[in-house]
mmCIF file of C-alpha atoms in Angstrom:
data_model
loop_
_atom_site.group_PDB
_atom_site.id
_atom_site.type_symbol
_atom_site.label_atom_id
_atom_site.label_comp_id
_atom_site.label_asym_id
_atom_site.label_seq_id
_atom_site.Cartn_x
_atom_site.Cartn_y
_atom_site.Cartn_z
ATOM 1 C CA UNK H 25 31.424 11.015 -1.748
ATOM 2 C CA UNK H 26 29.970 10.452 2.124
ATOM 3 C CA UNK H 27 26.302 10.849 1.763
ATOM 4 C CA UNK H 28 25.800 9.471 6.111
ATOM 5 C CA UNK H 29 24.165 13.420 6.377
ATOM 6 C CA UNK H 30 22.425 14.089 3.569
ATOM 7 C CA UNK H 31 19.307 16.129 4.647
ATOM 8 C CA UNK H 32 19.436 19.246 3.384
ATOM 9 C CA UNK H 33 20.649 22.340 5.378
ATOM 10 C CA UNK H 34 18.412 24.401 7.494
ATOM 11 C CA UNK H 35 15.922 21.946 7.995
ATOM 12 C CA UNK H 36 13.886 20.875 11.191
ATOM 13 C CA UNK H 37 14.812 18.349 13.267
ATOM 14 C CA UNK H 38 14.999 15.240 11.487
ATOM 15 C CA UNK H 39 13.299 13.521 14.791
ATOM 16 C CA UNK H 40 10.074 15.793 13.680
ATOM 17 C CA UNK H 41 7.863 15.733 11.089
ATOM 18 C CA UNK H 42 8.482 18.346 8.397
ATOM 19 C CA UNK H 43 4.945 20.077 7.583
ATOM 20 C CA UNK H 44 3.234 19.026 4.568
ATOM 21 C CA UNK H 45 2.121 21.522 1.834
ATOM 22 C CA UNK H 46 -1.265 21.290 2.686
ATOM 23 C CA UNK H 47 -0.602 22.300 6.720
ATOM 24 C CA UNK H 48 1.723 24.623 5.991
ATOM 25 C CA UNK H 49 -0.383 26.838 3.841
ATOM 26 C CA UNK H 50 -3.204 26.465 6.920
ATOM 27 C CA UNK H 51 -5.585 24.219 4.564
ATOM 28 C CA UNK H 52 -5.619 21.823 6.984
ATOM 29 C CA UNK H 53 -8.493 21.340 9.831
ATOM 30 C CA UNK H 54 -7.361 18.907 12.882
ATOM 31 C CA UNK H 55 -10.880 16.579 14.196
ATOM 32 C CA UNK H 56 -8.658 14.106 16.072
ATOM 33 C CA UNK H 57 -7.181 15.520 19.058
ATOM 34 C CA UNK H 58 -5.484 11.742 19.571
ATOM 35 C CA UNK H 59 -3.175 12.879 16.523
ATOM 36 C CA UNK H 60 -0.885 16.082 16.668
ATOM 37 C CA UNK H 61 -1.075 18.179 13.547
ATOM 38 C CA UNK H 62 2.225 20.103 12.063
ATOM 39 C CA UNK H 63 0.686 23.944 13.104
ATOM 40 C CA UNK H 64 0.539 25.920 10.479
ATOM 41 C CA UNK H 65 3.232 28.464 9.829
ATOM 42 C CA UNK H 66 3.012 31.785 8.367
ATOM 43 C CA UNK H 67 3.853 32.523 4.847
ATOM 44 C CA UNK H 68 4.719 35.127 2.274
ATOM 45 C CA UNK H 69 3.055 35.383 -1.073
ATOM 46 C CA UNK H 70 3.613 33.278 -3.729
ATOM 47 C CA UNK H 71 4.639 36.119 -5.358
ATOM 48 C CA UNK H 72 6.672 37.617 -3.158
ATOM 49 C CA UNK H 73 10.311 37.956 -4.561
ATOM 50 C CA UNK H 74 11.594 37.454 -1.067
ATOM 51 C CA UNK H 75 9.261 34.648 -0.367
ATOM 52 C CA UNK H 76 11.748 31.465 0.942
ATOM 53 C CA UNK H 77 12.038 28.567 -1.325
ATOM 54 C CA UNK H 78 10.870 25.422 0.400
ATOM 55 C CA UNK H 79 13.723 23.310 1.101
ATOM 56 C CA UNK H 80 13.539 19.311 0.312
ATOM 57 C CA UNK H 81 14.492 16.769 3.040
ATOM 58 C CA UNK H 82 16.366 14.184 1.548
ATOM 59 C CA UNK H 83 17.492 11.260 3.163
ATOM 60 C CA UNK H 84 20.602 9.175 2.507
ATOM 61 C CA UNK H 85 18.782 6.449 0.658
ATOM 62 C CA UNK H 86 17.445 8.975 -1.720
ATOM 63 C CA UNK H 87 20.809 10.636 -2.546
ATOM 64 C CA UNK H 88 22.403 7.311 -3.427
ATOM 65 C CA UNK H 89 19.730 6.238 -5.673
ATOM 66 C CA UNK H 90 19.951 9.983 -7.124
ATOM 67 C CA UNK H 91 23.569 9.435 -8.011
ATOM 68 C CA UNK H 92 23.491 6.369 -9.451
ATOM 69 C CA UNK H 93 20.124 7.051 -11.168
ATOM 70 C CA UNK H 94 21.745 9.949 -12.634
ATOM 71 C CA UNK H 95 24.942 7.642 -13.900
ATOM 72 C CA UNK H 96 22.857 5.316 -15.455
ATOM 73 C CA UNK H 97 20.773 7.815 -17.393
ATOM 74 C CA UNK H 98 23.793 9.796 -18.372
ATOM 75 C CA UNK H 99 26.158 6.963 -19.728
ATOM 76 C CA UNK H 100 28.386 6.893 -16.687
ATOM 77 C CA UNK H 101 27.252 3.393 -16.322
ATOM 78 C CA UNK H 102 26.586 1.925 -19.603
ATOM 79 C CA UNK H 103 23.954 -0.683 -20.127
ATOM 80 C CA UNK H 104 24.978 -4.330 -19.625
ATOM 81 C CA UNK H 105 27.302 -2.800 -17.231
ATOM 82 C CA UNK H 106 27.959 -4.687 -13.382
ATOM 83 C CA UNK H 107 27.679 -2.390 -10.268
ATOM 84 C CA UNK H 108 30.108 -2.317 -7.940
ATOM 85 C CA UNK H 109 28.900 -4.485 -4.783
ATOM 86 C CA UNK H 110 26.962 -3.340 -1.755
ATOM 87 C CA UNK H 111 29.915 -3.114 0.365
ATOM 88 C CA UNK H 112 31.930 -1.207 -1.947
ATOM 89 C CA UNK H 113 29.025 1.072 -2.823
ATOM 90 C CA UNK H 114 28.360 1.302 0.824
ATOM 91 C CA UNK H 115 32.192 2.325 1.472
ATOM 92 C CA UNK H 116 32.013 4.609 -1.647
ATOM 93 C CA UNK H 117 28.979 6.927 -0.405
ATOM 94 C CA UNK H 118 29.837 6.626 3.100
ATOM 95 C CA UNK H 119 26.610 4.282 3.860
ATOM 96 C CA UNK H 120 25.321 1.462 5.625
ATOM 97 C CA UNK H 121 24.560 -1.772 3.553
ATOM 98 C CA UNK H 122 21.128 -1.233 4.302
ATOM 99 C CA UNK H 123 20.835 1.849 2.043
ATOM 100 C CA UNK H 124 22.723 1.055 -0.412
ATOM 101 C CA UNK H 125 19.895 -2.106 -0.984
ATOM 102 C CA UNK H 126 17.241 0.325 -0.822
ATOM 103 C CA UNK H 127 18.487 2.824 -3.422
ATOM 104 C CA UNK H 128 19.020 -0.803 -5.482
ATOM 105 C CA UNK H 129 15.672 -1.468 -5.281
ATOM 106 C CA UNK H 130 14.389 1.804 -6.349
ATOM 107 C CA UNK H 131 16.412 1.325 -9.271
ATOM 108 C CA UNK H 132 15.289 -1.945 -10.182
ATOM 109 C CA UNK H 133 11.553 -0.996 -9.734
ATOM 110 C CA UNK H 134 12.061 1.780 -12.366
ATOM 111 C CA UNK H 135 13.937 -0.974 -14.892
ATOM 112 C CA UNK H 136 16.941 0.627 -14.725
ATOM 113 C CA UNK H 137 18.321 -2.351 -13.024
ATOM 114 C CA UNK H 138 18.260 -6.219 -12.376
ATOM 115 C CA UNK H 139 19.613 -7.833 -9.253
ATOM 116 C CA UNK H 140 20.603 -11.204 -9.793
ATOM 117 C CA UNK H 141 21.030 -13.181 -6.562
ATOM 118 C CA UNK H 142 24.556 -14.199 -6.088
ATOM 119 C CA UNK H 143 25.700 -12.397 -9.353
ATOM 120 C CA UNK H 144 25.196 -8.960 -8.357
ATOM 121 C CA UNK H 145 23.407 -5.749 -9.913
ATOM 122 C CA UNK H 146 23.283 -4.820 -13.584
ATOM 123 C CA UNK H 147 22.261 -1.982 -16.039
ATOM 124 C CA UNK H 148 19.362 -2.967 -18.086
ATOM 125 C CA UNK H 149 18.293 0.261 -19.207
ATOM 126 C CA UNK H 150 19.256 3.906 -19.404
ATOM 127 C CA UNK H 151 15.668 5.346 -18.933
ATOM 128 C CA UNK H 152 12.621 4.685 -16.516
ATOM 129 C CA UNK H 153 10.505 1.585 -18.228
ATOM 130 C CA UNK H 154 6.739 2.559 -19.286
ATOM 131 C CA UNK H 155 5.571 0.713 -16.063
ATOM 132 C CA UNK H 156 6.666 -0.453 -12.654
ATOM 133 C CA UNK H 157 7.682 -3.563 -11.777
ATOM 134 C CA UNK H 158 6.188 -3.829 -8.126
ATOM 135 C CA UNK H 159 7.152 -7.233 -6.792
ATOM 136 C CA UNK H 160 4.417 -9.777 -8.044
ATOM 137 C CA UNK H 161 2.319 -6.785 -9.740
ATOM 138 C CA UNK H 162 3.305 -3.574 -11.760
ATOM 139 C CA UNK H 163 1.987 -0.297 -10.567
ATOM 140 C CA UNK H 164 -0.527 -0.322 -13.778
ATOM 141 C CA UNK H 165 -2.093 -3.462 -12.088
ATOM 142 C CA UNK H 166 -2.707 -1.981 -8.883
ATOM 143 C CA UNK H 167 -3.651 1.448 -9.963
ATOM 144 C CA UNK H 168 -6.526 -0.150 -11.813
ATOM 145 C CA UNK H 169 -7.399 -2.083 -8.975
ATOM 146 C CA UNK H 170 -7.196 -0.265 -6.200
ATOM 147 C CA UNK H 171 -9.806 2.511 -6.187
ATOM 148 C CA UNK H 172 -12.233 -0.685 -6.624
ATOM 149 C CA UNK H 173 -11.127 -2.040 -3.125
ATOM 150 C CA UNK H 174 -9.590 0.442 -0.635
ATOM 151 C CA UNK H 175 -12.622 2.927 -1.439
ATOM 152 C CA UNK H 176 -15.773 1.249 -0.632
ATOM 153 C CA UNK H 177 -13.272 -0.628 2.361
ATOM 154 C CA UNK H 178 -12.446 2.669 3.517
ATOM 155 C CA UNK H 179 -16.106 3.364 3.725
ATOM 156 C CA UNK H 180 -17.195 0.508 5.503
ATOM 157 C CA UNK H 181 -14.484 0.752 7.688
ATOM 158 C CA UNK H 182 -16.203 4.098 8.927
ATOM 159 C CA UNK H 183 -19.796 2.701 9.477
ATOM 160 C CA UNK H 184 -18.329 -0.733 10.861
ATOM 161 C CA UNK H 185 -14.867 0.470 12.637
ATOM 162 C CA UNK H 186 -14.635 -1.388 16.159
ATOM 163 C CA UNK H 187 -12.786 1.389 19.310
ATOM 164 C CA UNK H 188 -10.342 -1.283 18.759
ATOM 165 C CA UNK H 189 -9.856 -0.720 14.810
ATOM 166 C CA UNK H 190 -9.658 2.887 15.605
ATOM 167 C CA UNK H 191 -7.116 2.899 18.237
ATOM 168 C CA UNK H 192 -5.088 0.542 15.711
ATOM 169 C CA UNK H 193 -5.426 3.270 13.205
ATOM 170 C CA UNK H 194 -4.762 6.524 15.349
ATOM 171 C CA UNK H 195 -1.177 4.609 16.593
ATOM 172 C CA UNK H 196 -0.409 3.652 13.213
ATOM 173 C CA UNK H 197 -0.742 7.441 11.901
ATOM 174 C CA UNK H 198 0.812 8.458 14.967
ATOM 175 C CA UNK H 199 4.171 6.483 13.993
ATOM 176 C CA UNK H 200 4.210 7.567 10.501
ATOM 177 C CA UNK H 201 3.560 10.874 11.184
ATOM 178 C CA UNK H 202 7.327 10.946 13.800
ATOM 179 C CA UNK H 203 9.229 7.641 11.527
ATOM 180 C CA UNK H 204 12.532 9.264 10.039
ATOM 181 C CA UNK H 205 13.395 6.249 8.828
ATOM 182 C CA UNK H 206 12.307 5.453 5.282
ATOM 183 C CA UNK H 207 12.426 1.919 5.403
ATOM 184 C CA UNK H 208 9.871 1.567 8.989
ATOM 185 C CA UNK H 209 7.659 4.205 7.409
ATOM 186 C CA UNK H 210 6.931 2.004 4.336
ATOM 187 C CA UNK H 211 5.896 -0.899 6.279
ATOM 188 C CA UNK H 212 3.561 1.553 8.626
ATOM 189 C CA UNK H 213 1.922 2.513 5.521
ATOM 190 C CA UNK H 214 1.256 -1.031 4.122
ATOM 191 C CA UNK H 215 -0.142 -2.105 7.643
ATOM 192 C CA UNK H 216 -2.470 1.446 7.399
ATOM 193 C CA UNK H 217 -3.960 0.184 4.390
ATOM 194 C CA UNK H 218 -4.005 -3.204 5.887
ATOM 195 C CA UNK H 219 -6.215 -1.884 8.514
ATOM 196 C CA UNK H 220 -8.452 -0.059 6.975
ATOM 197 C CA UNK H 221 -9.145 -2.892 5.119
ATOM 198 C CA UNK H 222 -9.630 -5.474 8.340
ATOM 199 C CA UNK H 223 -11.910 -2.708 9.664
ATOM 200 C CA UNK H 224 -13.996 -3.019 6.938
ATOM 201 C CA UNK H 225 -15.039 -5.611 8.105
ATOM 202 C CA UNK H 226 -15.274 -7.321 4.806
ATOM 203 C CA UNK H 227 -12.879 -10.509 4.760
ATOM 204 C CA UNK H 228 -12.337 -10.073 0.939
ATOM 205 C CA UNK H 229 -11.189 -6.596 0.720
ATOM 206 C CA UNK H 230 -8.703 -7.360 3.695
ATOM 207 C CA UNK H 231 -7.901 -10.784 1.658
ATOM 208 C CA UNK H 232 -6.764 -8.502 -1.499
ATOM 209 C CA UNK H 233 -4.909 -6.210 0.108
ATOM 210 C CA UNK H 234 -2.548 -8.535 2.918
ATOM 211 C CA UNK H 235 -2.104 -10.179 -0.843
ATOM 212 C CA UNK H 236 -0.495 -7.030 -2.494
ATOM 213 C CA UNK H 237 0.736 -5.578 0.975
ATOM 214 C CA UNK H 238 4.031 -6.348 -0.451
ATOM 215 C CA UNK H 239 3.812 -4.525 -3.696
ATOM 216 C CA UNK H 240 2.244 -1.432 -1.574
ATOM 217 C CA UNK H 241 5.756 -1.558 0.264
ATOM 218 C CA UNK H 242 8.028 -1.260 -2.845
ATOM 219 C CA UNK H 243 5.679 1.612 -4.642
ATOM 220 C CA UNK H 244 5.405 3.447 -1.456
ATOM 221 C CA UNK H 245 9.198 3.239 -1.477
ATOM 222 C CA UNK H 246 9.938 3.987 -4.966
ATOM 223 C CA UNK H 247 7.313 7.253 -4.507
ATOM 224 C CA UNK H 248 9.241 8.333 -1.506
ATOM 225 C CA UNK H 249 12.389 7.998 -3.131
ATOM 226 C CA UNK H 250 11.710 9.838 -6.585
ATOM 227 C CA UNK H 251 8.603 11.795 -5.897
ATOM 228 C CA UNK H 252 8.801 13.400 -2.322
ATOM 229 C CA UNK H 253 5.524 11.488 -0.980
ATOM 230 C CA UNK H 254 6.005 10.611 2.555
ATOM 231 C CA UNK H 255 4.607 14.012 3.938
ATOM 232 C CA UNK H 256 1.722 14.151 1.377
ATOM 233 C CA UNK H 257 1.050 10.542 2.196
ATOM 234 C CA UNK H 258 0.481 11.527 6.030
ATOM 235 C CA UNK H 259 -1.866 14.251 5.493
ATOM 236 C CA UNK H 260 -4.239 11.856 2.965
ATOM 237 C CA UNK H 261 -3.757 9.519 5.864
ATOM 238 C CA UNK H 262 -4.819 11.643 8.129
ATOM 239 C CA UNK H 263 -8.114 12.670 6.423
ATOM 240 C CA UNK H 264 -9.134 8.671 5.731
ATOM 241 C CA UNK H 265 -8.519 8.455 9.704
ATOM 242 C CA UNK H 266 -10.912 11.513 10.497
ATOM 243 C CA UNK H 267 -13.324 10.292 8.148
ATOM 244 C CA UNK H 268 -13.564 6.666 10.111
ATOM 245 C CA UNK H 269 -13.264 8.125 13.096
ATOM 246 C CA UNK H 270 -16.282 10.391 12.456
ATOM 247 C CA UNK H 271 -18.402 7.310 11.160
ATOM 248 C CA UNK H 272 -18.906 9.141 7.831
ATOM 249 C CA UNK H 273 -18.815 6.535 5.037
ATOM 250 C CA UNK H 274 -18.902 9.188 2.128
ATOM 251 C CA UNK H 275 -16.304 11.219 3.441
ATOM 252 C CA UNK H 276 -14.009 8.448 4.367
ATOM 253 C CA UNK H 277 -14.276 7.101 0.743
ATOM 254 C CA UNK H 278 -13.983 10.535 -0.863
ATOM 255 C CA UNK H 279 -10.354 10.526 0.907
ATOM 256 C CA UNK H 280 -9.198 7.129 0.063
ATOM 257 C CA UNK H 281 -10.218 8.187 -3.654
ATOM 258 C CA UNK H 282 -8.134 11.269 -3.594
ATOM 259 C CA UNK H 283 -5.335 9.513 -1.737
ATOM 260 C CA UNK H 284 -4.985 7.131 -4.841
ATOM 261 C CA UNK H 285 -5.781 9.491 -7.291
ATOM 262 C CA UNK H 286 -2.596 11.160 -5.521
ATOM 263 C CA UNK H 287 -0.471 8.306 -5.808
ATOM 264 C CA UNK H 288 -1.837 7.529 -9.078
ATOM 265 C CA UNK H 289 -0.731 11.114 -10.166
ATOM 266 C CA UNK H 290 3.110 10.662 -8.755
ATOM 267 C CA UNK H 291 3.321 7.495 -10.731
ATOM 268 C CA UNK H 292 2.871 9.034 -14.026
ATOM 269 C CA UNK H 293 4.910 11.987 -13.046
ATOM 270 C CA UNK H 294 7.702 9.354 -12.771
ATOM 271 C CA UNK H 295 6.890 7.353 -15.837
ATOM 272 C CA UNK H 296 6.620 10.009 -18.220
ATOM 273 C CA UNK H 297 9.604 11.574 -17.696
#
């Protein structure tokens, strides 16, 4: 099974950004002329028996873990039992190392897994675990904490934002909005939260969240992997970074809320299944 091209047929070009849900149905205003917006596209009726089915990118990473997820949940790969190694997995699917490590660690994150260093990977479990395990933290511990920092930061950040901050915020968007790869897209998103935070201007909220930046990483990749978030992510960005650029505290808050009400929403999607 060689899983090197795995996006899906008929898509764009994976060196653009595929339109959101949100810009494609037009429900989306660009304020920032420094940040490109997918244009809206026409579309047929919901309805409409010859409306076109959306079609799903999916990246390499995301078909591996798919595969084996599916194994593991199915019996293919009883609990207790060893993966193969990277290399072999990586040979197997027709991979680099690289992805096979990140499908791994989706795996792991969901308790399906455990990676013991110099041992290798083994089944644990053949469902998803009632909560995440997000490096130091589980997703439970930073759902409950999160609307209490990155909102009111997010708010500050848009009555105290520097030209500087800004600038730092509109290139960070920028890249996330053109990244293809999955890996360089979850570290632009931990250092957009990051920066919100520093702009904030309050050394305590930027504190808290350079201390969980990590566990942001691994539940932005575990999201991307199983729910599809990467494209939803960027438009939520997008609306904090109007928000701060405008100055308006309220507004900028109201869209940090409903980005991690978002995420917050994905997670249980996951979990409950």
């Amino acid at each position: 099974m060689n899983l090197s091209d795995s996006r899906t047929a008929g898509q764009a070009d994976p060196g653009q950004p595929a339109p959101s849900q949100k810009a494609a149905a037009g429900q989306r205003t660009a304020t920032s002329g420094a940040v490109p917006r997918p244009a809206p596209t026409a579309k047929s009726p919901a309805n409409s028996p010859t409306a076109p089915r959306p079609l799903t990118r999916v990246s390499a990473a995301e078909a591996v873990f798919s595969a084996i997820r599916h194994d593991i949940e199915s019996g293919a790969f009883e609990v207790g039992a060893k993966l193969s190694s990277e290399a072999t997995l990586a040979a197997q699917y027709g991979v680099s190392r690289s992805v096979i490590r990140e499908a791994l660690r989706s795996c792991n994150t969901l308790g399906l897994t455990v990676t013991k260093t110099g041992k290798g990977t083994f089944v644990v479990s053949n469902h998803v675990a009632n909560d995440l395990t997000l490096g130091q933290y589980s997703a439970r511990d930073l759902n409950e904490a999160r609307p209490h920092i990155e909102v009111p930061a997010a708010g500050l950040a848009a009555q105290r934002r520097t030209e500087e901050d800004l600038e730092h915020l509109k290139d960070l968007v920028q890249a996330m909005l053109t990244e293809t790869d999955p890996e360089a897209w979850v570290n632009l998103d931990a250092n957009f939260h990051s920066a919100v935070a520093r702009a904030s201007g309050n050394r305590v909220f930027a504190s808290v969240v350079s201390e969980i930046r990590e566990a942001l990483a691994h539940q932005s990749e575990t999201l991307n992997m199983v729910a599809d978030r990467q494209h939803l992510s960027d438009e939520e960005h997008l609306a904090v970074l109007d928000a701060i650029e405008a100055g308006d505290a309220s507004a900028a808050s109201q869209a940090m809320a409903d980005h991690l009400n978002a995420v917050a929403a994905a997670l249980d999607a996951i979990l409950s299944k």
